[in-house]
Coordinates of C-alpha atoms and ligand atoms in Angstrom, one line a residue:
X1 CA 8.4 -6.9 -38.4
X2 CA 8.7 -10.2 -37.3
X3 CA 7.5 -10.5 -33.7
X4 CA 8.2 -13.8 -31.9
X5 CA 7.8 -14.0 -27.7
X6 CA 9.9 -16.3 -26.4
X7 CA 7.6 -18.1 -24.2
X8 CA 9.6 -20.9 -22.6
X9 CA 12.0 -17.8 -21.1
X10 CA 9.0 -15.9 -20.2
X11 CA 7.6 -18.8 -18.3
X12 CA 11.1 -19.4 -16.5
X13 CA 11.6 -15.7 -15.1
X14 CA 7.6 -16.2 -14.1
X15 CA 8.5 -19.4 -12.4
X16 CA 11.8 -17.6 -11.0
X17 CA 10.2 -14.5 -9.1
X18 CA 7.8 -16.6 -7.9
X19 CA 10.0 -18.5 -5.5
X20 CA 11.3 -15.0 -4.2
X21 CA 8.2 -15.1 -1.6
X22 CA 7.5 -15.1 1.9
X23 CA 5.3 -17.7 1.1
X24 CA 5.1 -21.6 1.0
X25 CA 5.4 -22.5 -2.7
X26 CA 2.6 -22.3 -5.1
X27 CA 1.5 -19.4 -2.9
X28 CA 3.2 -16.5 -3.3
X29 CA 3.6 -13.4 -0.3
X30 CA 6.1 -10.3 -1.8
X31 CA 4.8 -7.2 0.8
X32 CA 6.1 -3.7 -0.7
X33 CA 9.3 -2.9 0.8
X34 CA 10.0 -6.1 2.7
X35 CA 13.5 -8.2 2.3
X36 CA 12.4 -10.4 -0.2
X37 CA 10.7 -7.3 -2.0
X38 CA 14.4 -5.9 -1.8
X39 CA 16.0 -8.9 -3.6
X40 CA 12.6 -9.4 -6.3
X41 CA 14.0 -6.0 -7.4
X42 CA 17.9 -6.5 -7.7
X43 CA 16.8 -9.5 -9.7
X44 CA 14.3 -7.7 -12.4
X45 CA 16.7 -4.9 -12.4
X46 CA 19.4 -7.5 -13.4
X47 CA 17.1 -9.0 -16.2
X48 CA 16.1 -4.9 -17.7
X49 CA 20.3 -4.8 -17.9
X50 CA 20.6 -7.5 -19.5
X51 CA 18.3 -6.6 -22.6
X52 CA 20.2 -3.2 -22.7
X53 CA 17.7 -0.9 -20.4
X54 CA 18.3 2.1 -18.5
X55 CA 17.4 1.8 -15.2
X56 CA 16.2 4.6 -12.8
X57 CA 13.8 5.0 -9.8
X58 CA 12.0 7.3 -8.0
X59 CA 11.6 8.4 -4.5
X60 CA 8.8 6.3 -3.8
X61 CA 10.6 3.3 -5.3
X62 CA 8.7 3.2 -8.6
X63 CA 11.2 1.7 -11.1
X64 CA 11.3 3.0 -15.1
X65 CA 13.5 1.0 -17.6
X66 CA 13.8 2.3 -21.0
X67 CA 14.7 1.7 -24.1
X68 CA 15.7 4.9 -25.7
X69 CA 14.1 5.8 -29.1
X70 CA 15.6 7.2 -31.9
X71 CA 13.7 10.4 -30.9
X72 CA 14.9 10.5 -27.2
X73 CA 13.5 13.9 -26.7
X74 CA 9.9 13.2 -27.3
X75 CA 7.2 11.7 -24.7
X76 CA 8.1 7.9 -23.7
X77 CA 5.4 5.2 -24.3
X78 CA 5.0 3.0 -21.0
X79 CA 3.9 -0.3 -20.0
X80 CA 3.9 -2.0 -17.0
X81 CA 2.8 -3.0 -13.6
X82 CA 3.6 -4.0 -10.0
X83 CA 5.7 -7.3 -8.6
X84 CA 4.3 -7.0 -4.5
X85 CA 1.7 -9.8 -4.3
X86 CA -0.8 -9.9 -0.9
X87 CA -0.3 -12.2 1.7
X88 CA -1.2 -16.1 -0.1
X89 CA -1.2 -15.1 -3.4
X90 CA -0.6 -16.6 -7.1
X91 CA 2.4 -16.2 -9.4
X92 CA 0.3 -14.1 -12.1
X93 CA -1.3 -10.5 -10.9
X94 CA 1.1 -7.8 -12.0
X95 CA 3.9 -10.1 -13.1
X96 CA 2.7 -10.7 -16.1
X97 CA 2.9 -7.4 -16.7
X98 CA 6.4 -6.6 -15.6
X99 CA 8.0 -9.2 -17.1
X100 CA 5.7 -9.7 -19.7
X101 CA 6.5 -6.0 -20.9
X102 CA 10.1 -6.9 -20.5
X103 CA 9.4 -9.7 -22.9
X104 CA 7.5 -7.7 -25.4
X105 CA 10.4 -4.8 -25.4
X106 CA 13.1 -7.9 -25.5
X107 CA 10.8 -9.5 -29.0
X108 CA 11.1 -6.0 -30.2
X109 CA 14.6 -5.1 -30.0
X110 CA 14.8 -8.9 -31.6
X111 CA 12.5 -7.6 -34.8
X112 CA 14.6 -5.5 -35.3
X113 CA 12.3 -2.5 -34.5
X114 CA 13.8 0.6 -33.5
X115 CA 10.9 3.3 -31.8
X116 CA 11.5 6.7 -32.7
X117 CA 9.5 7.1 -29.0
X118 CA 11.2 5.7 -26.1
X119 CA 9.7 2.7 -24.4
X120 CA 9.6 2.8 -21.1
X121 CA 8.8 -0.4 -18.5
X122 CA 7.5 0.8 -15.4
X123 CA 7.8 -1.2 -12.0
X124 CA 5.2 0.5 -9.6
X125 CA 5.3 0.5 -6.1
X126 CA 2.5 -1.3 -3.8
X127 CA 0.1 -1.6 -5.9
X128 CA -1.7 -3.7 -3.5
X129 CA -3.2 -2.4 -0.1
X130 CA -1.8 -5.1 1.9
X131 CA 1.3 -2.7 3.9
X132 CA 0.1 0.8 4.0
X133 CA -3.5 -0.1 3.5
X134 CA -3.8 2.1 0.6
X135 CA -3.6 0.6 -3.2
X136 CA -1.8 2.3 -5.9
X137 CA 0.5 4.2 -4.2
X138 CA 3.2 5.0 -7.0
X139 CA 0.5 5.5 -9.5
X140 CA -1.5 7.8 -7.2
X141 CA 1.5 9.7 -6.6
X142 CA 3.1 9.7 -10.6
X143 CA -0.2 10.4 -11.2
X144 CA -0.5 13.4 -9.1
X145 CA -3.9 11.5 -7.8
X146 CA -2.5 12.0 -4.1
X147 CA -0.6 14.8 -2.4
X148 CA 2.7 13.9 -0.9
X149 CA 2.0 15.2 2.4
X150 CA -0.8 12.7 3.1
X151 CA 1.6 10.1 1.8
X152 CA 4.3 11.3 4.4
X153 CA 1.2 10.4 6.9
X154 CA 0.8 6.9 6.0
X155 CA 2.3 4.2 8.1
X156 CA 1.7 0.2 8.2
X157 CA 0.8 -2.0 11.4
X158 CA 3.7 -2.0 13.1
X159 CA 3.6 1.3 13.3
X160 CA 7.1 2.3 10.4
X161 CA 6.0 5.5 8.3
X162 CA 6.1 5.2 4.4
X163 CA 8.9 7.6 4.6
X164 CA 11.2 5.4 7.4
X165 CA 10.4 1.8 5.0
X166 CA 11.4 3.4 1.8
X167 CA 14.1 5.1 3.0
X168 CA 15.6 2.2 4.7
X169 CA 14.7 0.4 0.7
X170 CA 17.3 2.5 -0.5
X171 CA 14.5 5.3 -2.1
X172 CA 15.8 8.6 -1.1
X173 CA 14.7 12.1 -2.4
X174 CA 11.5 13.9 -1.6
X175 CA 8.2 12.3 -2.3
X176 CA 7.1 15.5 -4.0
X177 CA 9.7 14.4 -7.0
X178 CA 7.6 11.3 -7.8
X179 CA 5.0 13.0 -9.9
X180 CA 5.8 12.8 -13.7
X181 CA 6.1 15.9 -15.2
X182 CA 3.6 17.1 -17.5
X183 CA 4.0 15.3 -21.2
X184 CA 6.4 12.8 -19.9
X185 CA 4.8 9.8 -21.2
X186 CA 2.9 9.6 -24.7
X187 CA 0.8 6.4 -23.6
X188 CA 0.4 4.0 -21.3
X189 CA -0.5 -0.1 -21.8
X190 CA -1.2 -2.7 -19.0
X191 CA -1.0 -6.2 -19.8
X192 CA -2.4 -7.9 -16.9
X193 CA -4.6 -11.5 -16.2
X194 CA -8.5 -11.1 -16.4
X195 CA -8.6 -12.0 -12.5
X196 CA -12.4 -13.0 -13.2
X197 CA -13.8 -15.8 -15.7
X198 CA -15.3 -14.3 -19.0
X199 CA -12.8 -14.7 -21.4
X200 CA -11.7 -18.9 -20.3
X201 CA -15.7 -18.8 -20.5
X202 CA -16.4 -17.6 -24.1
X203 CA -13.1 -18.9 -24.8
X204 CA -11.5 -15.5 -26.2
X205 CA -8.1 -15.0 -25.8
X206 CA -7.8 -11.6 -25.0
X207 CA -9.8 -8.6 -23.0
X208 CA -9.5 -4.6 -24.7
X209 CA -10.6 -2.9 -21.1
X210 CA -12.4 -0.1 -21.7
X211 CA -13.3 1.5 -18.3
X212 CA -11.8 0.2 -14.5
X213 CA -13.7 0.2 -11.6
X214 CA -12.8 2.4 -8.7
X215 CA -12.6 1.3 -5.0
X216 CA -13.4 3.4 -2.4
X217 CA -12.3 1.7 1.3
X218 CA -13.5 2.5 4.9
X219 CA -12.4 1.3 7.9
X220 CA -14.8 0.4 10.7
X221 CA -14.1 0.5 14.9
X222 CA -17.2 -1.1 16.7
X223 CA -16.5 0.1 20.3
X224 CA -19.4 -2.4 23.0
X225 CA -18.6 -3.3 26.3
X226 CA -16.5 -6.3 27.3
X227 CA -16.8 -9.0 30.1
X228 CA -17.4 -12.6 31.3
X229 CA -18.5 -14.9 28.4
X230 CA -19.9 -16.9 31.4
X231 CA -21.1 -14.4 34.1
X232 CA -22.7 -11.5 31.6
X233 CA -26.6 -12.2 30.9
X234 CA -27.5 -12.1 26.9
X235 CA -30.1 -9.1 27.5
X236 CA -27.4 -6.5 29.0
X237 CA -24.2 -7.3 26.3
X238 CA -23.2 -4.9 23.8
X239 CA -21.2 -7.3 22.2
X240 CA -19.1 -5.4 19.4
X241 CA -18.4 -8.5 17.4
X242 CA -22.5 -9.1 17.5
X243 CA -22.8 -5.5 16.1
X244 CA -20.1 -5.5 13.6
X245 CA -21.6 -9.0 12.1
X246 CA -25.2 -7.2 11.8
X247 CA -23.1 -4.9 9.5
X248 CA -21.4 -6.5 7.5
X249 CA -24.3 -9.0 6.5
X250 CA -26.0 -5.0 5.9
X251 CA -23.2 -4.7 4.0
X252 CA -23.7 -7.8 1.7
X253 CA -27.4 -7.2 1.2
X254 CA -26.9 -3.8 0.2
X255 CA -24.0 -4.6 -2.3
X256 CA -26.7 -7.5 -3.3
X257 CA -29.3 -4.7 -4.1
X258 CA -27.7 -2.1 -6.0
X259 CA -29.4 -3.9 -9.2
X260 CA -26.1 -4.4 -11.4
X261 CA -23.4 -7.0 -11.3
X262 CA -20.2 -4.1 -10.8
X263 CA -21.0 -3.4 -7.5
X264 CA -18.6 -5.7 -5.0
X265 CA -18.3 -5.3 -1.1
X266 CA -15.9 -7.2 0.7
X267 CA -14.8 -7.0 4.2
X268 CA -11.5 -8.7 4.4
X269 CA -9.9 -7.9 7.8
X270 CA -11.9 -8.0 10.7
X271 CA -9.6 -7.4 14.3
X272 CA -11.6 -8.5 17.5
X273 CA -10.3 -7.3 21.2
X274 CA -9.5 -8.7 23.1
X275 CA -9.4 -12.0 21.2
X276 CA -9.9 -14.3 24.1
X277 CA -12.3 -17.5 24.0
X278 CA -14.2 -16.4 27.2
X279 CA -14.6 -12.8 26.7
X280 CA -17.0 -10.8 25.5
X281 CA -15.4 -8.6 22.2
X282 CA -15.5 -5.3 23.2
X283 CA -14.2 -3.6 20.3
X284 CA -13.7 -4.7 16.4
X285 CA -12.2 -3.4 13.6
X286 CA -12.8 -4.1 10.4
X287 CA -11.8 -2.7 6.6
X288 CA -14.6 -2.2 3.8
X289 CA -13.5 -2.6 -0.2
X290 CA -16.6 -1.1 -2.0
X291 CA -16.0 -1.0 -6.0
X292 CA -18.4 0.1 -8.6
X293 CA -18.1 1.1 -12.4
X294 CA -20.5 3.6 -11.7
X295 CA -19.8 6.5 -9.2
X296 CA -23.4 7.4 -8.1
X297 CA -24.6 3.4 -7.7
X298 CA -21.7 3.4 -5.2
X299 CA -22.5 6.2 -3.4
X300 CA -25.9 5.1 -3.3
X301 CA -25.1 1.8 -1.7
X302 CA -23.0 3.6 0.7
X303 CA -25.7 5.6 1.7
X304 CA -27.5 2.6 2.5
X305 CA -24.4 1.1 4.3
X306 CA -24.2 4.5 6.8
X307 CA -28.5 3.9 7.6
X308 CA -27.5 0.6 8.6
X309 CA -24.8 1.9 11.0
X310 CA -27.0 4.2 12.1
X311 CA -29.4 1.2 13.0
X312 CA -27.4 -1.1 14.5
X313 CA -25.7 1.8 16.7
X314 CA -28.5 2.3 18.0
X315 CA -30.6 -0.7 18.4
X316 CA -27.5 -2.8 19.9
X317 CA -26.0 0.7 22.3
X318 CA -22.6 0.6 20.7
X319 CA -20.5 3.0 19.0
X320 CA -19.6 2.4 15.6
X321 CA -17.1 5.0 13.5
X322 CA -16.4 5.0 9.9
X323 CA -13.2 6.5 8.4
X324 CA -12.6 6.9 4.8
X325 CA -9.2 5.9 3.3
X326 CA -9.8 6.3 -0.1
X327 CA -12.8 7.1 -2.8
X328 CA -11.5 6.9 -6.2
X329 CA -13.6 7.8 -9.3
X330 CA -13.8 5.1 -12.2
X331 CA -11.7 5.6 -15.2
X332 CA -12.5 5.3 -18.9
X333 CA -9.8 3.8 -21.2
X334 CA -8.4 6.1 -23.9
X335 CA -10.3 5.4 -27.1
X336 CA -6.8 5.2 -29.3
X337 CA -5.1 2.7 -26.8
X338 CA -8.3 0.5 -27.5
X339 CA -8.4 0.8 -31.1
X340 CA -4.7 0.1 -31.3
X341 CA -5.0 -2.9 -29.0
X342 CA -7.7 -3.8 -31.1
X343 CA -5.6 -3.4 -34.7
X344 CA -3.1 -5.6 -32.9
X345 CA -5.2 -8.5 -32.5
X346 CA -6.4 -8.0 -35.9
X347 CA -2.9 -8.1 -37.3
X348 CA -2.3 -11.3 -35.3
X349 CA -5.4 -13.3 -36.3
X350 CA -6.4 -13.3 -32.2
X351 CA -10.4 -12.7 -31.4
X352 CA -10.7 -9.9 -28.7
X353 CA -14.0 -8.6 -26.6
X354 CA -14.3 -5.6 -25.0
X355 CA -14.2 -5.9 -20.5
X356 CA -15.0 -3.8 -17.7
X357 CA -12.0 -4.3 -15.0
X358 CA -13.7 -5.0 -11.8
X359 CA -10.1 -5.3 -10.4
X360 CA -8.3 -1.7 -10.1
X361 CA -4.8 -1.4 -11.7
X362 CA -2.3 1.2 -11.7
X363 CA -3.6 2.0 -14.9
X364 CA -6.7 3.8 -12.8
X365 CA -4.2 6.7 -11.9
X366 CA -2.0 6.7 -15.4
X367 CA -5.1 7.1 -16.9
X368 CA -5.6 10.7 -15.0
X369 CA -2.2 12.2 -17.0
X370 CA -1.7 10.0 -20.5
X371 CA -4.3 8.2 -22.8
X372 CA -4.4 4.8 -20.8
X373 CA -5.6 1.7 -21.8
X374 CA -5.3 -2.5 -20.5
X375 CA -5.2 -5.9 -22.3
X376 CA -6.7 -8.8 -20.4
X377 CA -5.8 -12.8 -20.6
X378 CA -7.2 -15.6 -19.4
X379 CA -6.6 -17.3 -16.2
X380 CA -7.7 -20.6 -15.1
X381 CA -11.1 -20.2 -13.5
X382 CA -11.1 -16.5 -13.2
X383 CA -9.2 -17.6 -10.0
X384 CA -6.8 -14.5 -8.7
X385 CA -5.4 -13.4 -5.3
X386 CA -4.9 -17.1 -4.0
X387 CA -1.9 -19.6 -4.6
X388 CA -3.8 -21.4 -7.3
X389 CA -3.7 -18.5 -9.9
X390 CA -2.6 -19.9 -13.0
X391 CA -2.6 -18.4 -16.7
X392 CA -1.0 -20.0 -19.2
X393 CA 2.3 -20.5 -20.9
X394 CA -0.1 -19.7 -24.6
X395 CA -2.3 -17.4 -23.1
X396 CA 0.7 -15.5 -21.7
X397 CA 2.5 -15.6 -25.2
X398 CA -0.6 -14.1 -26.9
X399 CA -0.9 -11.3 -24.2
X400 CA 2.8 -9.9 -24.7
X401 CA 2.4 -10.7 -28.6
X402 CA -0.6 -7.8 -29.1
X403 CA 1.0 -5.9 -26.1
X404 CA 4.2 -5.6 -27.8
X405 CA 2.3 -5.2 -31.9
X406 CA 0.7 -2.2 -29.8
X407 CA 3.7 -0.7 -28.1
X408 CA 5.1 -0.5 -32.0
X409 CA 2.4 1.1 -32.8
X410 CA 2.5 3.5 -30.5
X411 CA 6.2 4.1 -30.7
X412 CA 6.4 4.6 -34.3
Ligands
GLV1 C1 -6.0 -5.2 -7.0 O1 -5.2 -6.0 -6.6 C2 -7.3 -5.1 -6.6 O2 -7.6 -5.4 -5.4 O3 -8.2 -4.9 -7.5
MN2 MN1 -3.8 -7.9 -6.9
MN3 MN1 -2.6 -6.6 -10.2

């Protein structure tokens, strides 16, 4: 089999759904179900035509194109990822993935390879937080990971229910349809950037992931007491924003402490009321992303995290609640995804090293129903979620090269 990527088309499409943003160009802003959303799927649905695909999608808008083996009847082999990008973001996360996959299916079909188990390309719906404040969504629900009912709950800032904005997408059908049926898919592979700096640091060009860390996210409402910035004496405030900054330095500190490197806090939206220069905030809100590869270290630091509330509630006479949105449990990448990954970049003369995601993926969730596994490249810095992501044109090649040597392999 004679495997060549075509790199310089690769890079184009790349370059292409990056200007379908909401963003200033090099940043990049494509928010789950949103116009520009809309027209970033016509256009990869156009390109999975072109090279012969069969398109379909679910309820919850996840998209599946396959390429129908010569055994149609037996489980698929899937690869994928997601095309929404948060708010400022780079060109890379998840798209390299997509249309990566579509490039490694497209240097297949130009081998000459035929699978006698169907490929499948999956586009996944909001894998990032940034609308419904949850991650993952169509993984958690193909996966089974999260009950449709509290999907049907979910509904972004301005208030529009999951069920309204997909709906109004053009994603009919019940959300209890979106879970795969048992034995659907035979494996799962997720190409995807490094989003950290280990392999442009030992200079490797490709990650085997063996287990992803899980998030768990809170979100925080400091309720003080408001008034005069001028008028109200320092000793009688309960100054929400005061109390909610005690927190999250706790926050840091106990993040700090755990004693290993995979435990990661970050508060990344923090609302103050009323917002005005010469008022006293009487009420925040913030949102907590707490990751760890290890269950019980996270817990633990949580703990730690609810003492401090307690504290600061306390000492500073405000009222601080905590509501969970999500605590998902680490996952551990199937052992025959990583030893095929691994024969792949054996066959192709390319050094690997074995990496802990710190980032989650949809992967997380497929790896709950199939044998799941990820292949990391290098990006520029271990920069990700900001406009100057950049992997490239080579490192990209490589990527969809041991992807696609390992989607033969597990076709065959
Ligand atoms: C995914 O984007 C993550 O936040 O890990
Ligand atoms: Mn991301
Ligand atoms: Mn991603």
């Amino acid at each position: 089999m004679n495997l060549e990527v075509d790199r310089g088309r690769l890079f184009n499409e790349i370059e292409k759904l990056a200007l379908i943003s909401d963003a200033e160009p090099p940043a990049v802003t494509r928010v789950v179900f949103s116009p520009t959303d809309g027209k970033a799927r016509v256009w990869f649905i156009g390109l999975c035509e072109q090279a012969g695909l069969a398109v379909r999608h679910d309820p919850v808008g996840n998209t599946f194109a396959r390429w129908s083996g010569t055994e149609p009847d037996v489980p698929a082999v899937g690869t994928g990822s997601h095309i929404d990008a948060i708010p400022n973001a780079g060109k890379y996360d998840g798209v390299v993935g997509v249309l990566g996959g579509l490039e490694a299916i497209r240097a297949l079909q130009r081998s000459g390879f035929r699978p006698k188990h169907s490929l499948e390309l999956l586009l996944f719906t909001s894998e990032e937080p940034t609308r419904f404040g949850i991650g993952c969504l169509g993984s958690r629900l193909l996966s089974g990971s999260m009950p449709a009912d509290a999907a049907r709950k979910l509904v972004d800032k301005e208030g529009a229910s999951l069920e309204e904005v997909r709906r109004n997408a053009g994603f009919a059908g019940a959300l209890e349809e979106v879970k795969l049926s048992h034995g659907y898919l035979k494996a799962f592979v997720e190409l995807h950037i490094e989003q950290g700096p280990l392999l442009e640091r030992h200079r490797v060009p490709i990650g085997i992931v063996t287990s992803i860390a899980a998030p768990a996210s809170f979100r925080f409402a400091v309720e003080g007491a408001g008034g005069h910035a001028g008028a109200m004496l320092m000793p009688e405030r309960r100054d929400a924003l005061c109390a909610a900054s005690e927190l999250i330095l706790a926050i840091e500190t106990a993040a700090k402490a755990s004693g290993a490197v995979d435990t990661v806090a970050t508060v990344g939206i923090c609302d103050v009321f009323p917002g005005a220069v010469n008022s006293i905030p009487s009420r925040v809100r913030f949102t907590l992303d707490l990751r760890d590869t290890s269950l019980e270290r996270r817990d633990a630091v949580l703990r730690v995290i609810q003492a401090a509330r307690e504290d600061i509630s306390a000492k500073r006479q405000v009222v601080i609640q905590e509501e969970l949105v999500n605590a998902d449990a680490p996952a551990q990448c199937a052992t025959e995804i990583t030893e095929a990954l691994s024969r792949a970049c054996t066959k192709h003369q390319l050094a690997s090293i074995p990496m802990v995601s710190r980032a989650y993926h949809d992967s997380l969730f497929m790896s709950r129903i199939v044998p799941a596994g990820m292949l990391f490249i290098p990006c520029r810095h271990g920069y990700s979620h900001r406009p100057d992501e950049y992997s490239s044109p080579e490192d990209i090649e490589r990527g969809v090269l041991v992807l696609a040597e390992t989607l033969a392999a597990l076709a065959s």
